[in-house]
Tab-separated table of C-alpha atoms in Angstrom:
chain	number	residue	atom	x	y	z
A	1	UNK	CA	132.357	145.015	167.429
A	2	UNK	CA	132.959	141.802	165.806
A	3	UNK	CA	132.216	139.932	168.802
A	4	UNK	CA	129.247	141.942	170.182
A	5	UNK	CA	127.260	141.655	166.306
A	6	UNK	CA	126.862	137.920	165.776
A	7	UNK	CA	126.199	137.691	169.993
A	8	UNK	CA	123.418	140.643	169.322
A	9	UNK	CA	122.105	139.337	166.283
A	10	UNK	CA	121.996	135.734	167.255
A	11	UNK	CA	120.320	136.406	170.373
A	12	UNK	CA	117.403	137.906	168.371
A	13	UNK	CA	117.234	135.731	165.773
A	14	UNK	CA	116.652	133.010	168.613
A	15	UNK	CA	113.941	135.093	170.771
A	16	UNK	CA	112.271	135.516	167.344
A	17	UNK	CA	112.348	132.166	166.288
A	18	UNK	CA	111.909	130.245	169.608
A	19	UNK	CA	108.070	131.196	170.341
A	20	UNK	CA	107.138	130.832	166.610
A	21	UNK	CA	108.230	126.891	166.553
A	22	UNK	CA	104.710	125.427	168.033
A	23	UNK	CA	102.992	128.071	165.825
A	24	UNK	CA	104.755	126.599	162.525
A	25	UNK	CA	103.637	122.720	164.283
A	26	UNK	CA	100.609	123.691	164.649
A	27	UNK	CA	100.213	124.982	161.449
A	28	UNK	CA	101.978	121.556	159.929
A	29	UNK	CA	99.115	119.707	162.104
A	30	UNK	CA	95.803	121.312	161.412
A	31	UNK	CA	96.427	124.177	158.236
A	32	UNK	CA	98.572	122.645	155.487
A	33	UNK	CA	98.491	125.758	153.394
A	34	UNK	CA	99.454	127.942	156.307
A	35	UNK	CA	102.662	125.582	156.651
A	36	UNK	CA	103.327	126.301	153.335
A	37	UNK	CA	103.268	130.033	153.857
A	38	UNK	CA	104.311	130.777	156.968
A	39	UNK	CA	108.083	130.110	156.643
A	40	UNK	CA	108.560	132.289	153.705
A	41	UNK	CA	107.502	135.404	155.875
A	42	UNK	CA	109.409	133.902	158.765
A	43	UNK	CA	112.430	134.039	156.615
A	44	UNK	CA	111.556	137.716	155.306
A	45	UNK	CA	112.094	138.914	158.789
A	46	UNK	CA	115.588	136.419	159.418
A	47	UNK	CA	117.275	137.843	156.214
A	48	UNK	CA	116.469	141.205	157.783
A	49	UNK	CA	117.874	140.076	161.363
A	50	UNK	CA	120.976	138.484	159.737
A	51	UNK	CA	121.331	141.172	157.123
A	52	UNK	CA	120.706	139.694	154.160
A	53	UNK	CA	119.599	141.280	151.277
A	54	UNK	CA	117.930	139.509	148.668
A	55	UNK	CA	116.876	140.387	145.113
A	56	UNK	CA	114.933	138.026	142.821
A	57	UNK	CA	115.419	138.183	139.497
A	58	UNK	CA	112.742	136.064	136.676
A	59	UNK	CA	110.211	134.092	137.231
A	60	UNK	CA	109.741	134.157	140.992
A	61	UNK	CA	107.648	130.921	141.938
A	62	UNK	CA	103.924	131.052	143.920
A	63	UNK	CA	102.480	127.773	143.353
A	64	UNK	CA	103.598	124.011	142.862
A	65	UNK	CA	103.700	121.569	141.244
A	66	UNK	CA	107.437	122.539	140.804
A	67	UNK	CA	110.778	121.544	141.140
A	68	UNK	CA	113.640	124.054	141.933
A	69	UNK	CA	117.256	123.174	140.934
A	70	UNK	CA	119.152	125.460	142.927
A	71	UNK	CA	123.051	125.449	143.274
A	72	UNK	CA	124.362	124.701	146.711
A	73	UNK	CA	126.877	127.531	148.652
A	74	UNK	CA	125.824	127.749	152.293
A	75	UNK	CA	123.459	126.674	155.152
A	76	UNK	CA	122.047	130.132	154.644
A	77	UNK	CA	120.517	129.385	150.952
A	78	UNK	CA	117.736	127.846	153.180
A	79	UNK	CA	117.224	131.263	154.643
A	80	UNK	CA	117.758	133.282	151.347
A	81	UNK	CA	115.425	130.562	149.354
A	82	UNK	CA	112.655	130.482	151.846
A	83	UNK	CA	112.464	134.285	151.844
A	84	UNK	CA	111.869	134.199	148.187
A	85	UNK	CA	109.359	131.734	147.814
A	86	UNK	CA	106.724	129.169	150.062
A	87	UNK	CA	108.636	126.031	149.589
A	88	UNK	CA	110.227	122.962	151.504
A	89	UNK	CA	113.594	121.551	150.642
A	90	UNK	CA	115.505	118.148	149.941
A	91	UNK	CA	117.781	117.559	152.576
A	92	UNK	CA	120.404	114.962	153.611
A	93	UNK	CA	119.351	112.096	156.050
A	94	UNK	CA	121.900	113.408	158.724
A	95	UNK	CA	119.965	116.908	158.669
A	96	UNK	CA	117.494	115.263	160.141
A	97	UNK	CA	119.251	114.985	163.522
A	98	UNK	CA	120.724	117.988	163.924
A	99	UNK	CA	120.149	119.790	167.472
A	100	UNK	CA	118.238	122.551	166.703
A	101	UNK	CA	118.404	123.089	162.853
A	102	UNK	CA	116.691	119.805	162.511
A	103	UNK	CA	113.690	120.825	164.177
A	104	UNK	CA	113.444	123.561	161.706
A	105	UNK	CA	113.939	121.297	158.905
A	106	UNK	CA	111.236	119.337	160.302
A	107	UNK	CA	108.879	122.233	161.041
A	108	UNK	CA	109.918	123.553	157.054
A	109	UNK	CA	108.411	120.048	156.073
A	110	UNK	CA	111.759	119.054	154.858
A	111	UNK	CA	112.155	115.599	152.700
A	112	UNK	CA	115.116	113.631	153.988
A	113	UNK	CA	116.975	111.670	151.254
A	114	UNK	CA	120.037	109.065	152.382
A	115	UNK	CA	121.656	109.023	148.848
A	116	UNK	CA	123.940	106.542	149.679
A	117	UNK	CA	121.073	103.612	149.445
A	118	UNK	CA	119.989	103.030	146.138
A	119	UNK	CA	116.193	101.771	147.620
A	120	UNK	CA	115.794	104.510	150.184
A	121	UNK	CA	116.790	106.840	146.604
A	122	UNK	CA	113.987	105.578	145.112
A	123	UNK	CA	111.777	106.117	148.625
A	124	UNK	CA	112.589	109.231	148.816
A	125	UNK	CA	111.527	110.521	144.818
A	126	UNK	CA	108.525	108.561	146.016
A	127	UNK	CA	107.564	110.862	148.901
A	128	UNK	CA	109.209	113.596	147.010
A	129	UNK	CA	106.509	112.700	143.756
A	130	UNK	CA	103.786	112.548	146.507
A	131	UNK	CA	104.497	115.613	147.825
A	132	UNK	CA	104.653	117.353	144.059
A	133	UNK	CA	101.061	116.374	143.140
A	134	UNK	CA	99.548	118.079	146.402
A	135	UNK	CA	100.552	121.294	144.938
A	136	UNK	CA	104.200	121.398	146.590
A	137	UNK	CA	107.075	123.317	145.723
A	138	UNK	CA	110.501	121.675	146.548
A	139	UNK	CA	113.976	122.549	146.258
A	140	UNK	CA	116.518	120.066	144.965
A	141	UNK	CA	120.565	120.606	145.240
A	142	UNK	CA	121.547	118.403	142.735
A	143	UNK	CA	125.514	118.934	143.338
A	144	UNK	CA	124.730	116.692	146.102
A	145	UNK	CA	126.681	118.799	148.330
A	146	UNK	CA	127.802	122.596	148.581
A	147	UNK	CA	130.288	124.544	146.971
A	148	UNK	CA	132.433	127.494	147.205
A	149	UNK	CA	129.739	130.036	145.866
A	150	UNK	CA	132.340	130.804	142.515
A	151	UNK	CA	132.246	127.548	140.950
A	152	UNK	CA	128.859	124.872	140.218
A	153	UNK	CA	129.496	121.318	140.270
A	154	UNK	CA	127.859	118.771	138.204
A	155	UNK	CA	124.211	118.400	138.825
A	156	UNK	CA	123.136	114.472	139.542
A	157	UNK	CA	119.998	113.824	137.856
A	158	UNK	CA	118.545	110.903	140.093
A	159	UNK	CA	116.000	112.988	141.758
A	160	UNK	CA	114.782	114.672	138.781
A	161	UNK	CA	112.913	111.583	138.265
A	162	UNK	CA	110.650	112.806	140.723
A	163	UNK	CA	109.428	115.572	138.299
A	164	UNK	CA	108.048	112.744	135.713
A	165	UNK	CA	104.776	113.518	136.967
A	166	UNK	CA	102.514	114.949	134.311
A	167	UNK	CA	101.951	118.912	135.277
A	168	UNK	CA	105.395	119.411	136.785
A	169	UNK	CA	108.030	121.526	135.922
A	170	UNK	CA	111.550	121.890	137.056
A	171	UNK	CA	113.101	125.232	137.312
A	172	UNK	CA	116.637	126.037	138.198
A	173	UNK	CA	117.463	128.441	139.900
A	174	UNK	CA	120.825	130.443	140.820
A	175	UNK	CA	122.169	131.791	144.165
A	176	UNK	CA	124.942	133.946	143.858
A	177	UNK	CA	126.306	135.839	146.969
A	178	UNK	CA	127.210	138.980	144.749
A	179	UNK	CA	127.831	141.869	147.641
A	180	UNK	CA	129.253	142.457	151.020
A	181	UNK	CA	128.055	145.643	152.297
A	182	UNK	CA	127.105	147.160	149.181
A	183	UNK	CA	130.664	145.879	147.483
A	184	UNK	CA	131.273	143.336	145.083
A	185	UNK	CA	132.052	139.802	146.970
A	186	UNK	CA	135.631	138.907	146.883
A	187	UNK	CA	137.173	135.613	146.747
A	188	UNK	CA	138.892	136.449	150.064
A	189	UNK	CA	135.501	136.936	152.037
A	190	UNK	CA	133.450	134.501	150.259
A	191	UNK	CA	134.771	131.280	152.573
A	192	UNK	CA	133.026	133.430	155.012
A	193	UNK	CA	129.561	132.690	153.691
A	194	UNK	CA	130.360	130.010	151.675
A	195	UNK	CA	130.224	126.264	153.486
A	196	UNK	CA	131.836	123.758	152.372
A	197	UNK	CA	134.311	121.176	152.751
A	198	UNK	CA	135.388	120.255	156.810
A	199	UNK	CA	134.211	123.498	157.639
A	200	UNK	CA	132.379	123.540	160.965
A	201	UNK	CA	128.912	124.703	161.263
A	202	UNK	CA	128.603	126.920	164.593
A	203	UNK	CA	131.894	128.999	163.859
A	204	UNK	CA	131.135	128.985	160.550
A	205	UNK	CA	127.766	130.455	161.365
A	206	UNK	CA	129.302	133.280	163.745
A	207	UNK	CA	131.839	134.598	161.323
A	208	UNK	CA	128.959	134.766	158.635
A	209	UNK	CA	127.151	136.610	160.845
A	210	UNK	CA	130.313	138.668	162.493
A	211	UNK	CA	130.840	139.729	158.853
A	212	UNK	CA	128.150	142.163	158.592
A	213	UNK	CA	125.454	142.449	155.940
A	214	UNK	CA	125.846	140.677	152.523
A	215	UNK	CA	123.721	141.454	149.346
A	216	UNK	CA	122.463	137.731	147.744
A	217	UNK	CA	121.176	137.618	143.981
A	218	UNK	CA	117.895	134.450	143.448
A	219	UNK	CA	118.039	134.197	139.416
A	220	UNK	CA	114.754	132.337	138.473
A	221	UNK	CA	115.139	130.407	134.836
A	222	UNK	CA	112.628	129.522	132.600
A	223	UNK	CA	110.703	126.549	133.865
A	224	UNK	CA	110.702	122.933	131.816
A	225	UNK	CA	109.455	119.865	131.976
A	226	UNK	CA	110.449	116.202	131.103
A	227	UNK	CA	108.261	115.601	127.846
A	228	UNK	CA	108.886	114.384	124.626
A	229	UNK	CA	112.704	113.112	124.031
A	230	UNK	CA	113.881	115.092	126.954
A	231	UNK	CA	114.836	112.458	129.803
A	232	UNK	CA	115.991	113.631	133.169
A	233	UNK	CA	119.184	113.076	131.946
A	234	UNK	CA	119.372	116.082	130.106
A	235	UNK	CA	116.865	118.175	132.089
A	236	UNK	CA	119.814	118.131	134.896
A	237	UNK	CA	122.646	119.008	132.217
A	238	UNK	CA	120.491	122.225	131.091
A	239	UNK	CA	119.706	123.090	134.598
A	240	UNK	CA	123.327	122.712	135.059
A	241	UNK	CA	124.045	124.780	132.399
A	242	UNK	CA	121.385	127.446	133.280
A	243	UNK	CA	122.621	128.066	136.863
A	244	UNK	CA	125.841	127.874	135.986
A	245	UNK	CA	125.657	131.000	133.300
A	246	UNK	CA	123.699	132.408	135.846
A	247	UNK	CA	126.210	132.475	138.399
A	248	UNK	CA	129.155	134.019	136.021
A	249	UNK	CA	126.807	136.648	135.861
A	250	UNK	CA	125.775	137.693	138.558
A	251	UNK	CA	129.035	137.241	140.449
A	252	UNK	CA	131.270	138.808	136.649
A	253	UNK	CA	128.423	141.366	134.992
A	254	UNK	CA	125.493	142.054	137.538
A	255	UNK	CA	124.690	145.170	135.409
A	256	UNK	CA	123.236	142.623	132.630
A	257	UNK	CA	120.910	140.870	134.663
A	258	UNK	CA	117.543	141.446	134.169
């Protein structure tokens, strides 16, 4: 059964997502606020397909301008994010050529970053400022790279310069992958959905999805912005701090979230 489920539930998720690709370019070319829509319903149907179950907790954003400081775990926080809420995300350069996921990074109106240049940094916060005062929400890791889904890394606060724009707010947000088939995650199966590290994407991907169904928890924070003495300096540290209560949570005491 382990080998027939992720062949099953692959194949579907492709058939489903093939035909709606020129629907979502279309949309991109000729009904902006479709674009920003239409992915987060997209995504309502994948989570079902992959078996995701997803429960928002807070402050569950509609509307931009806003910036979402989300911890990283796994190439499926795109999924479990974009099911939540109609945003687009800030992505790695190298993203941007991936076969397949690329085009739906693309398509998701994705803002490639290559954070090893300090000018194509400052680039990017342009576009990503740009794209803020049309109304945009965005999601920012600001680990700067994934984790293992028990543990949050250090936020970087160079791209919450992009939220110095008066009217936005920055929000962080927690992902915690909480349940495996209606059981508490353990530190044994989490490698399974968590990617990180060397780990490869496409087998990575198949044991996630040989795995079986997984319950995810999307803890919305109190939104803030940079004004007064606060710099983005210490907007990232309380996001940081935020998420990372957040996860201890939701992974230690689920029954206190509210």
């Amino acid at each position: 059964m382990s080998k027939i489920r992720p062949a099953i539930v692959l194949t579907v998720f492709a058939l489903f997502t093939l035909p709606l690709m020129p629907l979502q370019q279309l949309f991109v070319w000729v009904w902006p606020s479709m674009a920003r829509r239409f992915p987060m319903h997209y995504h309502r149907v994948v989570c079902r397909i992959l078996g995701i179950k997803v429960t928002s907790v807070g402050d569950v954003p509609t509307k931009g301008p806003l910036l979402l400081a989300s911890n990283h775990v796994s190439w499926l926080d795109i999924v479990v994010l974009s099911a939540v809420a109609p945003l687009s995300f800030i992505a790695k350069r190298e993203v941007n050529g991936w076969p397949f996921f690329g085009s739906l990074a693309r398509l998701q109106r994705t803002v490639f970053v290559d954070r090893d240049r300090r000018h194509a940094t400052g680039n990017a916060r342009n576009e990503m400022r740009e794209r803020l005062k049309s109304g945009d929400i965005l999601v920012l890791f600001p680990e700067g790279t994934s984790s293992d889904g028990i543990h949050v890394l250090p936020f970087k606060s160079s791209f919450f310069g992009a939220a110095e724009y008066e009217g936005v707010l920055v929000q962080p947000v927690t992902l915690a992958y909480a349940g495996h088939r209606n059981l508490p995650m353990t530190r044994r199966l989490m490698p399974n959905y968590a990617w990180y590290g060397d780990m490869d994407l496409a087998p990575h991907l198949w044991q996630a999805v040989a795995q079986g169904p997984i319950e995810v928890t999307v803890i919305c924070h109190p939104a803030l912005s940079l004004s007064g003495e606060r710099t983005r300096k210490h907007l990232a540290r309380h996001a940081e701090d935020e998420v990372r209560a957040g996860l201890s949570l939701a992974l230690h005491h689920p029954h206190k979230i509210r």
